[in-house]
Amino acid sequence: MPSESAPAPVASVAGALGGAVPAGTTELGIDIIKVDRIRASIERFGERFSKRVLTPGEQRYVRMRPETFAGRWAAKEAVSKVLGLGVRGIGWKDIEIDRLPTGQPSVRLHGRAAARAEQLGMERVAVSISHESDYAVAIAFGVRTTGGRYVFPLDIDDRLDDREKRLLGRMERLRELHEANAALDPGTSGDSEPRVTAAIPNPEDRS
């Protein structure tokens, strides 16, 4: 989170392809996936699918449960969008979705993902996972603490469907609530995390 003297984060979804972005800018990533897609991939590819997508720690937690696996899939996709490259440009296991003792998901970046976050001036990425009916939804956000380069294309708003736009609005409300709570309690650590594409996922599709 930015220091108290830093400007308040400004949600950034569209902007220039390149150039400097000030510290305090918030980048958002949203992904949604139908649980049945993951279930079908598990049935088709078995453990090979899990080993391709999940780290050993994630595998131990997921235990081939379709709903839990779908949540991790969506979270990795959402985080990759925050980093501006997508999973194809990073790698599934470079983004690890861990679990805090409180049960909240947390993000650990490795390899290319960690290098990309450093390039963007982004010290921390947070994610929230929820399940809506038969879908797993994840929303991730990262705050640029030192500034960096902008990575989202100009037409990013046009790429969001109605469901993603609704979820984005929900994310913005949660972020505002989080900031209000942080202002009331300056000692907060910022660990609370707000709560986001139709063929069968193939583990060979992405590195």
Tab-separated table of N, CA and C in Angstrom, residues 26-94:
chain	number	residue	atom	x	y	z
A	26	THR	N	-3.580	2.083	-9.378
A	26	THR	CA	-4.054	0.722	-9.136
A	26	THR	C	-4.393	0.040	-10.448
A	27	GLU	N	-3.854	-1.158	-10.655
A	27	GLU	CA	-4.171	-1.954	-11.836
A	27	GLU	C	-5.090	-3.102	-11.424
A	28	LEU	N	-6.104	-3.382	-12.239
A	28	LEU	CA	-7.089	-4.408	-11.928
A	28	LEU	C	-7.051	-5.529	-12.951
A	29	GLY	N	-7.332	-6.738	-12.500
A	29	GLY	CA	-7.460	-7.885	-13.389
A	29	GLY	C	-8.657	-8.712	-12.969
A	30	ILE	N	-9.462	-9.132	-13.934
A	30	ILE	CA	-10.690	-9.874	-13.652
A	30	ILE	C	-10.716	-11.139	-14.500
A	31	ASP	N	-11.152	-12.258	-13.923
A	31	ASP	CA	-11.340	-13.466	-14.719
A	31	ASP	C	-12.499	-14.277	-14.153
A	32	ILE	N	-13.190	-14.953	-15.042
A	32	ILE	CA	-14.310	-15.804	-14.654
A	32	ILE	C	-14.261	-17.067	-15.499
A	33	ILE	N	-14.488	-18.212	-14.886
A	33	ILE	CA	-14.448	-19.473	-15.608
A	33	ILE	C	-15.534	-20.399	-15.073
A	34	LYS	N	-16.141	-21.165	-15.960
A	34	LYS	CA	-17.157	-22.120	-15.555
A	34	LYS	C	-16.482	-23.344	-14.941
A	35	VAL	N	-16.973	-23.771	-13.783
A	35	VAL	CA	-16.356	-24.889	-13.072
A	35	VAL	C	-16.374	-26.154	-13.922
A	36	ASP	N	-17.410	-26.343	-14.729
A	36	ASP	CA	-17.500	-27.548	-15.553
A	36	ASP	C	-16.339	-27.659	-16.534
A	37	ARG	N	-15.780	-26.541	-16.968
A	37	ARG	CA	-14.625	-26.589	-17.864
A	37	ARG	C	-13.430	-27.222	-17.171
A	38	ILE	N	-13.213	-26.822	-15.919
A	38	ILE	CA	-12.110	-27.396	-15.155
A	38	ILE	C	-12.389	-28.859	-14.849
A	39	ARG	N	-13.628	-29.171	-14.504
A	39	ARG	CA	-13.986	-30.565	-14.222
A	39	ARG	C	-13.695	-31.451	-15.433
A	40	ALA	N	-14.063	-30.968	-16.615
A	40	ALA	CA	-13.824	-31.739	-17.834
A	40	ALA	C	-12.329	-31.919	-18.091
A	41	SER	N	-11.538	-30.898	-17.808
A	41	SER	CA	-10.092	-30.999	-18.009
A	41	SER	C	-9.463	-31.977	-17.029
A	42	ILE	N	-9.944	-31.971	-15.789
A	42	ILE	CA	-9.444	-32.926	-14.798
A	42	ILE	C	-9.753	-34.348	-15.247
A	43	GLU	N	-10.973	-34.564	-15.731
A	43	GLU	CA	-11.355	-35.900	-16.180
A	43	GLU	C	-10.552	-36.332	-17.404
A	44	ARG	N	-10.232	-35.388	-18.263
A	44	ARG	CA	-9.519	-35.711	-19.500
A	44	ARG	C	-8.016	-35.868	-19.295
A	45	PHE	N	-7.406	-34.953	-18.530
A	45	PHE	CA	-5.951	-34.930	-18.415
A	45	PHE	C	-5.424	-35.443	-17.076
A	46	GLY	N	-6.273	-35.527	-16.065
A	46	GLY	CA	-5.854	-36.038	-14.771
A	46	GLY	C	-4.767	-35.207	-14.112
A	47	GLU	N	-3.820	-35.899	-13.466
A	47	GLU	CA	-2.775	-35.206	-12.710
A	47	GLU	C	-1.861	-34.377	-13.607
A	48	ARG	N	-1.756	-34.747	-14.874
A	48	ARG	CA	-0.916	-33.972	-15.791
A	48	ARG	C	-1.410	-32.531	-15.882
A	49	PHE	N	-2.727	-32.366	-15.860
A	49	PHE	CA	-3.324	-31.035	-15.892
A	49	PHE	C	-2.959	-30.258	-14.637
A	50	SER	N	-3.091	-30.917	-13.485
A	50	SER	CA	-2.786	-30.266	-12.216
A	50	SER	C	-1.315	-29.867	-12.136
A	51	LYS	N	-0.422	-30.768	-12.530
A	51	LYS	CA	1.010	-30.486	-12.438
A	51	LYS	C	1.438	-29.387	-13.400
A	52	ARG	N	0.713	-29.250	-14.499
A	52	ARG	CA	1.051	-28.220	-15.477
A	52	ARG	C	0.671	-26.821	-14.990
A	53	VAL	N	-0.429	-26.741	-14.239
A	53	VAL	CA	-0.995	-25.444	-13.861
A	53	VAL	C	-0.628	-25.028	-12.440
A	54	LEU	N	-0.569	-25.985	-11.513
A	54	LEU	CA	-0.437	-25.679	-10.089
A	54	LEU	C	0.956	-25.991	-9.553
A	55	THR	N	1.397	-25.189	-8.591
A	55	THR	CA	2.631	-25.487	-7.869
A	55	THR	C	2.375	-26.667	-6.934
A	56	PRO	N	3.429	-27.312	-6.415
A	56	PRO	CA	3.212	-28.420	-5.473
A	56	PRO	C	2.338	-28.023	-4.285
A	57	GLY	N	2.562	-26.823	-3.746
A	57	GLY	CA	1.739	-26.368	-2.624
A	57	GLY	C	0.284	-26.202	-3.006
A	58	GLU	N	0.036	-25.669	-4.187
A	58	GLU	CA	-1.339	-25.514	-4.664
A	58	GLU	C	-1.984	-26.870	-4.893
A	59	GLN	N	-1.222	-27.819	-5.416
A	59	GLN	CA	-1.767	-29.155	-5.648
A	59	GLN	C	-2.230	-29.794	-4.346
A	60	ARG	N	-1.435	-29.613	-3.296
A	60	ARG	CA	-1.811	-30.199	-2.000
A	60	ARG	C	-3.104	-29.594	-1.475
A	61	TYR	N	-3.305	-28.312	-1.711
A	61	TYR	CA	-4.528	-27.669	-1.232
A	61	TYR	C	-5.727	-27.998	-2.116
A	62	VAL	N	-5.549	-27.971	-3.418
A	62	VAL	CA	-6.666	-28.168	-4.349
A	62	VAL	C	-7.165	-29.607	-4.333
A	63	ARG	N	-6.236	-30.567	-4.341
A	63	ARG	CA	-6.585	-32.000	-4.311
A	63	ARG	C	-7.607	-32.376	-5.382
A	64	MET	N	-7.418	-31.812	-6.572
A	64	MET	CA	-8.227	-32.147	-7.752
A	64	MET	C	-9.714	-31.831	-7.574
A	65	ARG	N	-10.059	-30.957	-6.648
A	65	ARG	CA	-11.456	-30.542	-6.483
A	65	ARG	C	-11.773	-29.487	-7.540
A	66	PRO	N	-12.743	-29.736	-8.406
A	66	PRO	CA	-13.004	-28.829	-9.529
A	66	PRO	C	-13.289	-27.389	-9.109
A	67	GLU	N	-14.110	-27.190	-8.076
A	67	GLU	CA	-14.460	-25.832	-7.668
A	67	GLU	C	-13.227	-25.074	-7.171
A	68	THR	N	-12.415	-25.755	-6.353
A	68	THR	CA	-11.212	-25.117	-5.820
A	68	THR	C	-10.195	-24.859	-6.923
A	69	PHE	N	-10.042	-25.834	-7.821
A	69	PHE	CA	-9.131	-25.685	-8.956
A	69	PHE	C	-9.562	-24.500	-9.822
A	70	ALA	N	-10.855	-24.388	-10.072
A	70	ALA	CA	-11.359	-23.288	-10.901
A	70	ALA	C	-11.050	-21.937	-10.263
A	71	GLY	N	-11.161	-21.861	-8.943
A	71	GLY	CA	-10.832	-20.618	-8.255
A	71	GLY	C	-9.378	-20.233	-8.443
A	72	ARG	N	-8.480	-21.226	-8.354
A	72	ARG	CA	-7.049	-20.954	-8.550
A	72	ARG	C	-6.766	-20.563	-9.994
A	73	TRP	N	-7.422	-21.234	-10.933
A	73	TRP	CA	-7.248	-20.899	-12.347
A	73	TRP	C	-7.629	-19.432	-12.599
A	74	ALA	N	-8.824	-19.061	-12.122
A	74	ALA	CA	-9.298	-17.691	-12.329
A	74	ALA	C	-8.374	-16.680	-11.660
A	75	ALA	N	-7.886	-17.025	-10.464
A	75	ALA	CA	-7.004	-16.106	-9.742
A	75	ALA	C	-5.695	-15.884	-10.496
A	76	LYS	N	-5.120	-16.956	-11.023
A	76	LYS	CA	-3.876	-16.823	-11.783
A	76	LYS	C	-4.091	-15.965	-13.028
A	77	GLU	N	-5.211	-16.196	-13.707
A	77	GLU	CA	-5.529	-15.398	-14.891
A	77	GLU	C	-5.685	-13.917	-14.519
A	78	ALA	N	-6.394	-13.657	-13.424
A	78	ALA	CA	-6.622	-12.269	-13.010
A	78	ALA	C	-5.309	-11.574	-12.662
A	79	VAL	N	-4.441	-12.276	-11.933
A	79	VAL	CA	-3.147	-11.694	-11.566
A	79	VAL	C	-2.306	-11.432	-12.813
A	80	SER	N	-2.351	-12.364	-13.764
A	80	SER	CA	-1.567	-12.174	-14.990
A	80	SER	C	-2.025	-10.935	-15.750
A	81	LYS	N	-3.314	-10.613	-15.657
A	81	LYS	CA	-3.832	-9.411	-16.319
A	81	LYS	C	-3.358	-8.146	-15.599
A	82	VAL	N	-3.245	-8.220	-14.280
A	82	VAL	CA	-2.687	-7.088	-13.535
A	82	VAL	C	-1.258	-6.810	-14.002
A	83	LEU	N	-0.522	-7.887	-14.274
A	83	LEU	CA	0.863	-7.743	-14.711
A	83	LEU	C	0.971	-7.370	-16.183
A	84	GLY	N	-0.155	-7.447	-16.894
A	84	GLY	CA	-0.203	-6.936	-18.250
A	84	GLY	C	0.272	-7.863	-19.340
A	85	LEU	N	0.606	-9.121	-19.014
A	85	LEU	CA	1.130	-10.037	-20.017
A	85	LEU	C	0.222	-11.222	-20.287
A	86	GLY	N	-0.679	-11.549	-19.363
A	86	GLY	CA	-1.454	-12.770	-19.497
A	86	GLY	C	-0.596	-13.968	-19.137
A	87	VAL	N	-1.246	-15.099	-18.881
A	87	VAL	CA	-0.505	-16.285	-18.459
A	87	VAL	C	0.455	-16.755	-19.547
A	88	ARG	N	0.097	-16.558	-20.802
A	88	ARG	CA	0.979	-16.986	-21.894
A	88	ARG	C	2.339	-16.300	-21.829
A	89	GLY	N	2.362	-15.089	-21.312
A	89	GLY	CA	3.621	-14.357	-21.239
A	89	GLY	C	4.371	-14.570	-19.945
A	90	ILE	N	3.800	-15.336	-19.024
A	90	ILE	CA	4.427	-15.507	-17.717
A	90	ILE	C	4.650	-16.981	-17.395
A	91	GLY	N	3.594	-17.774	-17.408
A	91	GLY	CA	3.685	-19.170	-16.989
A	91	GLY	C	2.803	-19.411	-15.777
A	92	TRP	N	2.082	-20.513	-15.819
A	92	TRP	CA	1.107	-20.793	-14.757
A	92	TRP	C	1.728	-20.801	-13.368
A	93	LYS	N	2.855	-21.470	-13.215
A	93	LYS	CA	3.403	-21.670	-11.870
A	93	LYS	C	4.270	-20.514	-11.386
A	94	ASP	N	4.469	-19.510	-12.242
A	94	ASP	CA	5.134	-18.291	-11.771
A	94	ASP	C	4.197	-17.447	-10.914
